[in-house]
Coordinates of C-alpha atoms and ligand atoms in Angstrom, one line a residue:
M1 CA -10.5 41.6 29.1
L2 CA -12.9 44.7 28.9
G3 CA -15.2 44.3 25.8
A4 CA -14.9 40.4 25.7
T5 CA -17.9 40.2 23.4
G6 CA -16.6 42.1 20.7
S7 CA -14.6 41.8 17.7
I8 CA -11.1 42.5 19.3
G9 CA -12.3 40.2 22.5
D10 CA -13.2 37.6 20.2
S11 CA -9.5 37.7 18.6
A12 CA -8.0 38.2 21.9
L13 CA -9.6 35.1 23.3
D14 CA -8.7 33.3 20.4
V15 CA -5.0 33.7 20.9
I16 CA -5.2 33.3 24.8
A17 CA -7.0 29.8 24.1
R18 CA -4.0 28.7 22.1
H19 CA -1.6 29.4 25.0
P20 CA -3.5 27.9 28.2
D21 CA 0.2 27.2 29.6
R22 CA 0.8 31.2 29.2
F23 CA -2.3 33.0 29.8
V24 CA -5.0 32.5 32.2
V25 CA -8.2 35.0 31.9
A26 CA -9.2 36.6 35.1
A27 CA -12.2 38.7 34.3
L28 CA -14.4 39.4 31.2
T29 CA -16.6 42.3 30.8
A30 CA -19.3 43.4 28.2
H31 CA -22.2 46.0 27.9
R32 CA -25.6 43.9 28.0
Q33 CA -24.9 40.6 26.1
W34 CA -25.4 38.7 29.1
E35 CA -26.1 35.2 27.0
A36 CA -22.6 35.6 25.1
L37 CA -20.8 36.3 28.2
A38 CA -22.2 33.7 30.0
E39 CA -20.9 31.2 27.3
L40 CA -17.6 32.9 27.7
C41 CA -17.5 32.2 31.2
R42 CA -18.2 28.7 31.0
R43 CA -15.3 28.5 28.5
H44 CA -12.9 30.5 30.5
R45 CA -13.7 30.3 33.9
P46 CA -12.7 34.1 35.2
E47 CA -12.7 35.2 38.6
V48 CA -14.8 37.9 37.9
A49 CA -17.6 38.8 35.0
A50 CA -19.0 42.4 34.8
L51 CA -22.0 43.7 32.7
S52 CA -22.4 47.6 32.4
D53 CA -26.1 47.1 32.0
P54 CA -27.4 46.1 35.7
D55 CA -30.5 44.0 34.5
A56 CA -28.0 42.2 32.1
A57 CA -25.7 41.6 35.1
Q58 CA -28.5 40.0 37.1
A59 CA -29.6 38.1 34.1
L60 CA -25.9 36.7 33.9
A61 CA -25.6 35.8 37.6
R62 CA -28.9 33.8 37.3
A63 CA -27.5 32.0 34.5
L64 CA -24.2 31.1 36.0
A65 CA -25.7 30.2 39.4
G66 CA -25.1 26.4 40.6
Q67 CA -22.6 25.6 37.5
G68 CA -19.8 25.3 40.0
L69 CA -17.8 28.4 38.2
P70 CA -15.4 30.5 40.5
T71 CA -17.1 33.8 39.0
R72 CA -18.3 36.5 40.7
V73 CA -20.7 38.8 38.8
L74 CA -20.1 43.0 39.0
A75 CA -22.4 45.3 37.7
G76 CA -22.6 48.8 36.1
E77 CA -19.7 51.2 35.5
A78 CA -18.3 50.7 38.9
G79 CA -18.2 46.6 38.1
L80 CA -16.2 47.6 35.2
V81 CA -13.8 49.6 37.1
E82 CA -13.2 47.1 39.5
A83 CA -12.6 44.3 37.1
A84 CA -10.1 46.6 35.3
A85 CA -8.3 47.1 38.9
L86 CA -8.6 43.4 39.8
A87 CA -5.3 42.5 42.1
G88 CA -5.1 39.2 40.4
A89 CA -4.5 40.5 36.8
D90 CA -1.6 41.8 35.4
T91 CA -2.6 42.7 31.6
V92 CA -5.8 44.6 30.8
V93 CA -6.9 44.3 27.2
A94 CA -8.8 47.7 26.7
A95 CA -11.3 46.8 23.8
I96 CA -14.5 48.5 24.7
V97 CA -15.9 50.6 21.7
G98 CA -15.8 54.4 22.3
A99 CA -15.9 56.9 25.3
A100 CA -17.8 54.1 27.4
G101 CA -14.2 52.6 27.9
L102 CA -12.6 55.7 29.5
R103 CA -13.0 54.9 33.1
P104 CA -12.3 51.4 33.1
T105 CA -9.2 51.8 31.0
L106 CA -8.2 54.5 33.5
A107 CA -8.6 52.3 36.4
A108 CA -6.5 49.8 34.8
A109 CA -3.7 52.8 34.2
R110 CA -4.0 53.8 37.8
A111 CA -3.8 50.5 39.0
G112 CA -0.3 49.7 37.2
K113 CA -1.7 47.3 34.7
R114 CA 0.0 46.5 31.7
I115 CA -2.5 47.6 28.9
L116 CA -3.2 46.5 25.6
L117 CA -4.9 49.4 24.0
A118 CA -7.6 48.9 21.4
N119 CA -10.0 51.5 22.6
K120 CA -8.6 54.5 20.8
E121 CA -11.3 56.9 21.7
A122 CA -10.2 56.6 25.4
L123 CA -6.7 57.9 24.5
V124 CA -8.3 60.6 22.1
I125 CA -10.4 62.0 24.9
G126 CA -8.0 61.8 27.7
G127 CA -4.9 62.8 25.6
A128 CA -2.2 64.3 27.9
A129 CA -4.4 63.4 31.3
F130 CA -4.8 59.8 30.1
M131 CA -1.0 59.5 29.2
A132 CA -0.1 61.3 32.8
A133 CA -2.4 58.8 34.4
V134 CA -0.6 55.7 32.9
D135 CA 3.0 57.2 33.6
A136 CA 1.7 58.1 37.6
G137 CA 0.5 54.6 37.9
G138 CA 3.3 52.9 36.6
A139 CA 1.4 51.4 33.9
T140 CA 2.7 50.3 30.4
L141 CA 0.6 51.1 27.1
L142 CA 1.1 48.5 24.4
P143 CA -0.8 49.4 21.2
V144 CA -3.0 46.7 19.7
D145 CA -4.6 49.2 16.9
S146 CA -2.8 47.3 13.9
E147 CA -1.2 50.8 12.8
H148 CA 0.2 51.5 16.1
N149 CA 1.2 48.0 16.9
A150 CA 3.3 48.0 13.6
I151 CA 5.0 51.4 14.6
F152 CA 5.7 50.1 18.2
Q153 CA 7.4 46.9 16.3
C154 CA 9.6 49.5 14.0
L155 CA 10.9 51.5 16.9
P156 CA 14.1 50.9 18.8
A157 CA 13.7 48.8 22.2
G158 CA 12.9 51.1 24.9
Y159 CA 11.6 54.1 22.9
A160 CA 10.6 56.8 25.1
R161 CA 8.2 59.1 23.3
D162 CA 11.1 61.1 21.9
P163 CA 11.5 61.0 18.2
A164 CA 14.4 63.3 17.5
A165 CA 16.4 61.2 20.0
A166 CA 15.6 58.1 18.3
G167 CA 16.5 59.7 15.0
I168 CA 12.8 59.5 13.8
R169 CA 12.1 61.5 10.7
R170 CA 8.6 60.7 9.8
I171 CA 5.7 58.2 11.0
L172 CA 3.9 56.5 7.9
L173 CA 0.3 55.5 8.9
T174 CA -1.3 53.3 6.4
A175 CA -5.0 53.3 5.7
S176 CA -7.0 50.9 3.7
G177 CA -9.2 53.9 2.2
G178 CA -12.1 51.7 3.4
P179 CA -15.3 50.4 1.5
F180 CA -15.4 53.5 -0.5
R181 CA -12.1 54.4 -1.5
T182 CA -13.3 54.7 -5.2
R183 CA -16.7 55.7 -4.6
P184 CA -17.7 59.0 -6.6
H185 CA -18.1 62.1 -4.3
A186 CA -22.0 62.2 -5.6
E187 CA -23.0 58.9 -4.7
L188 CA -21.6 59.2 -0.9
A189 CA -24.8 60.8 0.2
A190 CA -27.0 57.6 -0.5
V191 CA -24.6 54.8 0.8
T192 CA -26.3 52.7 3.6
A193 CA -25.0 51.3 6.8
A194 CA -24.7 47.9 5.5
E195 CA -22.5 48.9 2.6
A196 CA -20.2 51.1 5.1
C197 CA -19.9 47.8 7.3
A198 CA -18.8 45.9 4.6
H199 CA -14.8 46.5 5.0
P200 CA -12.9 45.1 2.0
N201 CA -10.0 43.7 4.3
W202 CA -11.0 43.3 8.0
V203 CA -14.2 42.1 10.2
M204 CA -14.6 44.6 12.8
G205 CA -17.5 46.1 15.0
R206 CA -20.1 48.5 13.3
K207 CA -18.8 51.7 14.9
I208 CA -15.1 51.4 13.7
S209 CA -16.2 50.0 10.3
V210 CA -18.1 53.3 9.7
D211 CA -15.1 55.4 11.1
S212 CA -13.1 53.3 8.3
A213 CA -15.7 54.3 5.7
T214 CA -15.2 58.1 6.6
M215 CA -11.7 57.7 7.2
M216 CA -12.4 59.2 10.7
N217 CA -10.7 56.0 11.9
K218 CA -7.4 57.4 10.5
G219 CA -8.3 60.6 11.8
L220 CA -8.5 59.4 15.3
E221 CA -5.4 57.0 14.8
M222 CA -3.2 59.9 14.0
I223 CA -4.0 61.5 17.1
E224 CA -3.7 58.3 19.0
A225 CA -0.1 58.0 17.3
H226 CA 0.6 61.4 18.6
W227 CA 0.1 60.5 22.1
L228 CA 1.5 57.2 22.2
F229 CA 4.8 57.9 20.4
G230 CA 5.2 61.9 21.1
V231 CA 5.1 62.6 17.3
S232 CA 3.9 65.9 16.1
R233 CA 0.9 66.1 13.4
E234 CA 3.6 67.5 10.7
S235 CA 5.7 64.2 11.1
I236 CA 2.9 61.8 10.6
E237 CA 1.7 60.9 7.0
I238 CA -1.2 59.1 6.1
V239 CA -0.8 56.9 3.1
V240 CA -3.8 54.6 1.8
H241 CA -2.8 50.9 1.2
P242 CA -5.7 49.2 0.0
E243 CA -4.3 45.6 0.5
S244 CA -3.8 46.1 4.3
V245 CA -0.5 44.1 4.3
V246 CA 1.8 46.9 5.2
H247 CA 0.4 47.9 8.6
S248 CA 2.3 51.3 8.9
L249 CA 6.2 52.3 8.7
V250 CA 8.7 54.2 10.5
E251 CA 11.3 56.6 8.5
Y252 CA 14.5 57.3 10.1
V253 CA 16.8 60.6 9.6
D254 CA 19.1 58.4 7.5
G255 CA 16.6 57.5 5.1
S256 CA 15.7 54.0 6.4
V257 CA 12.3 53.2 6.3
L258 CA 11.0 50.0 8.5
A259 CA 7.7 48.4 7.8
Q260 CA 5.7 45.6 9.7
L261 CA 3.8 43.5 7.0
G262 CA 1.3 40.5 7.8
H263 CA -2.1 39.1 6.8
P264 CA -4.8 41.8 7.9
D265 CA -5.9 39.7 11.0
M266 CA -5.9 41.5 14.4
R267 CA -4.7 38.2 16.1
T268 CA -1.2 39.2 15.0
P269 CA -1.1 42.6 16.9
I270 CA -3.0 41.3 19.9
A271 CA -0.5 38.2 20.3
Q272 CA 2.5 40.6 19.8
A273 CA 1.3 42.8 22.8
L274 CA 0.1 40.1 24.8
A275 CA 3.0 38.0 24.9
F276 CA 5.2 40.9 24.5
P277 CA 8.9 40.5 23.9
V278 CA 8.2 36.8 23.2
R279 CA 6.3 35.5 20.2
V280 CA 3.6 33.0 20.1
D281 CA 1.7 31.4 17.4
T282 CA -1.6 32.9 16.3
G283 CA -3.0 30.5 13.6
V284 CA -2.6 33.4 11.2
P285 CA -1.4 32.2 7.7
T286 CA 1.9 32.6 6.4
L287 CA 2.3 35.9 4.0
E288 CA 2.4 34.6 0.2
L289 CA 4.0 37.9 -1.1
A290 CA 4.8 36.2 -4.8
R291 CA 1.3 35.0 -4.9
R292 CA 0.0 38.6 -3.9
G293 CA 2.0 40.2 -6.8
S294 CA 1.9 43.8 -5.8
L295 CA 1.2 46.1 -3.0
T296 CA -0.1 49.5 -4.0
F297 CA 0.0 53.0 -2.3
E298 CA -1.7 56.2 -2.9
A299 CA -2.3 59.5 -1.4
P300 CA -5.5 60.2 0.9
D301 CA -8.5 62.3 -0.9
H302 CA -9.2 65.1 1.5
D303 CA -12.2 66.2 -0.6
R304 CA -14.2 63.0 -0.2
F305 CA -13.1 62.3 3.2
P306 CA -13.1 65.7 5.0
C307 CA -13.1 63.7 8.4
L308 CA -9.4 63.5 7.9
G309 CA -9.0 67.2 7.9
L310 CA -11.2 67.5 10.9
A311 CA -9.0 65.2 12.7
C312 CA -5.8 67.4 11.8
A313 CA -7.6 70.6 12.9
A314 CA -8.6 69.0 16.3
L315 CA -5.1 67.9 16.8
D316 CA -3.8 71.3 15.8
A317 CA -6.2 73.2 18.2
G318 CA -5.2 70.8 21.3
G319 CA -7.1 71.1 24.7
T320 CA -10.4 69.9 24.6
A321 CA -10.7 69.9 20.6
P322 CA -10.0 66.0 20.0
A323 CA -12.6 65.0 22.9
V324 CA -15.2 67.2 20.8
L325 CA -14.6 65.4 17.5
N326 CA -14.7 62.1 19.0
A327 CA -17.9 62.6 21.1
A328 CA -19.6 64.4 17.7
N329 CA -18.5 61.4 15.6
E330 CA -19.8 58.9 18.2
I331 CA -23.2 60.6 18.0
A332 CA -23.1 60.9 14.4
V333 CA -22.3 57.2 13.6
E334 CA -24.8 56.0 15.9
A335 CA -27.4 58.0 14.2
F336 CA -26.1 56.8 10.7
L337 CA -26.3 53.3 11.8
G338 CA -29.8 53.7 13.0
G339 CA -30.8 54.9 9.6
R340 CA -31.5 58.8 10.9
I341 CA -28.9 60.6 9.3
R342 CA -26.9 60.3 5.6
F343 CA -23.5 58.9 5.6
T344 CA -22.3 62.4 4.5
D345 CA -24.0 64.3 7.5
I346 CA -21.1 62.8 9.9
A347 CA -18.4 65.1 9.1
P348 CA -20.4 68.3 8.9
A349 CA -21.7 67.4 12.4
C350 CA -18.3 67.1 13.5
A351 CA -17.1 70.4 12.1
E352 CA -20.1 72.1 13.8
A353 CA -18.9 70.6 17.0
L354 CA -15.6 71.8 16.6
A355 CA -16.5 75.3 15.3
R356 CA -19.0 75.9 18.2
L357 CA -17.1 74.7 21.0
P358 CA -13.4 76.4 20.7
A359 CA -10.6 74.3 22.4
R360 CA -10.0 74.7 25.9
P361 CA -7.0 73.4 28.0
V362 CA -7.6 70.0 29.7
R363 CA -6.0 70.3 33.2
A364 CA -7.8 67.3 34.3
L365 CA -9.9 64.8 32.7
E366 CA -13.1 66.3 34.2
D367 CA -12.2 69.1 31.5
A368 CA -12.0 66.4 28.5
L369 CA -15.5 64.8 29.8
A370 CA -17.3 68.1 30.2
A371 CA -16.2 69.0 26.3
D372 CA -17.6 65.3 25.4
A373 CA -20.8 66.1 26.8
E374 CA -21.2 69.6 25.3
A375 CA -20.1 68.3 21.9
R376 CA -22.7 65.3 22.1
A377 CA -25.6 67.9 22.7
V378 CA -24.3 70.2 19.7
A379 CA -24.0 67.3 17.2
R380 CA -27.4 65.9 18.6
A381 CA -29.1 69.4 18.0
W382 CA -27.5 69.9 14.5
L383 CA -28.7 66.5 13.2
K384 CA -31.9 67.2 14.8
L385 CA -31.8 63.7 17.0
P386 CA -33.9 63.6 19.9
I387 CA -32.0 64.5 23.3
A388 CA -30.5 61.7 25.1
A389 CA -32.3 60.1 28.2
Ligands
LIG401 P1 -17.4 45.8 19.1 O1 -18.5 46.6 18.8 O2 -17.2 44.4 18.4 O3 -17.1 45.5 20.6 C1 -17.2 46.2 21.6 C2 -17.1 45.6 22.9 O4 -17.6 46.7 23.9 C3 -18.3 44.8 23.3 O5 -17.6 43.7 24.2 C4 -19.5 45.5 24.1 O6 -20.3 44.5 24.8 C5 -18.3 46.5 24.7 N1 -19.4 47.6 25.0 C6 -20.2 48.6 24.2 N2 -20.4 49.6 24.5 C7 -20.2 49.6 25.8 C8 -20.5 50.3 26.9 N3 -21.4 51.3 26.8 N4 -20.0 50.1 28.1 C9 -19.2 48.9 28.3 N5 -18.9 48.0 27.4 C10 -19.4 48.2 26.1 O7 -16.0 46.7 18.8 P2 -14.6 46.2 18.1 O8 -14.7 46.4 16.6 O9 -14.2 44.9 18.9 O10 -13.7 47.6 18.7 C11 -13.5 47.7 20.2 C12 -12.2 48.8 20.2 O11 -11.1 48.5 19.4 C13 -12.7 50.1 19.6 O12 -12.4 51.4 20.4 C14 -11.9 49.9 18.1 O13 -11.8 51.1 17.6 C15 -10.7 49.2 18.6 N6 -10.4 48.6 17.4 C16 -10.8 47.6 16.7 C17 -10.5 46.8 15.8 C18 -11.2 45.6 15.0 O14 -10.4 45.2 14.2 N7 -12.2 45.4 15.4 C19 -9.1 47.2 15.0 C20 -8.4 48.1 16.0 C21 -9.3 48.9 17.0
LIG402 MG1 -6.4 50.7 13.1

């Protein structure tokens, strides 16, 4: 479990705890929350626990000493990479937020694991190189992002990233529209981080909450869908669906449209992927459609949510462009959460990075990582942020 102390980590551990006969936790990782990780180690007794912050890892090792646990403590990115490739684990839940998840998730791919992918940024950055590593390692990628998990459930069994062969006309990617769906354009410059993180339907980590508010999340998800399912940008349609009950749809050439529905609760897609192809109980309540009455749909507003257009442009440009977009967005979102920039500065910072750094081909992952670093510098300079240590 990469990112065990986060929102997805919490939901995944909840599902796992309901099925001790089926799942055993082999390793838990986090960034620097050693106290939270220590608590999870006592509960799940993993073989390995890893923290990317070395000081926090030392604190964890001290906290676990003498408690009779089987847990070895590892430190740094190398520790996370070792945990992700652990021989005793067959499945890796990739739930680190942002580019920090790329190397550990790749390690899982190279080790041939079954990867439950929540960390969409890793796939957006790595693109074709990431997919090649999955194929070369003999790994399996199962989407946990609710929309992609819905699409996966609506695809024919054994689907092999060839929409034409499967008779697919379009992918309909639903979006809640986020907390500012109906907020007038003129008011967006003054919204706060707390407002941006108050999502109407989902409780999530702060970064993805801001991405939902700018709708960059849907842009990243469009790129994610492109790589996961081999669909072109033109055959992905974004539909705003404020209730977040229809999690996405697949339209076939005969006119059939298949959808997956459910309560907005990440335990459903996580359990679907964890137990696949079996179904297991999650504690998610029954969907009472009659009580809900109606489900609504509308087109996205590209003027108020320019990040959608930027993501389309990045996917069209290809190569390093999605990595550039993602990196500039990570810098801008962090600055917004820290109160240093306005909400409406996020999209222009991303646009600036895309304009200043024309797409280059990604021959190896290093090309994408170099673009990621350049885009961070461009975004920092444009936003007048201090240069990172
Ligand atoms: P979160 O902020 O709640 O948790 C992030 C986890 O990653 C934590 O365990 C943290 O310790 C770890 N982490 C953070 N920075 C790290 C670093 N530099 N090195 C190593 N570990 C680090 O985030 P989340 O909401 O659980 O989201 C995780 C991923 O799942 C994101 O990519 C997000 O887009 C995706 N996702 C989340 C949801 C959701 O409902 N929360 C839904 C779909 C997809
Ligand atoms: Mg999603």
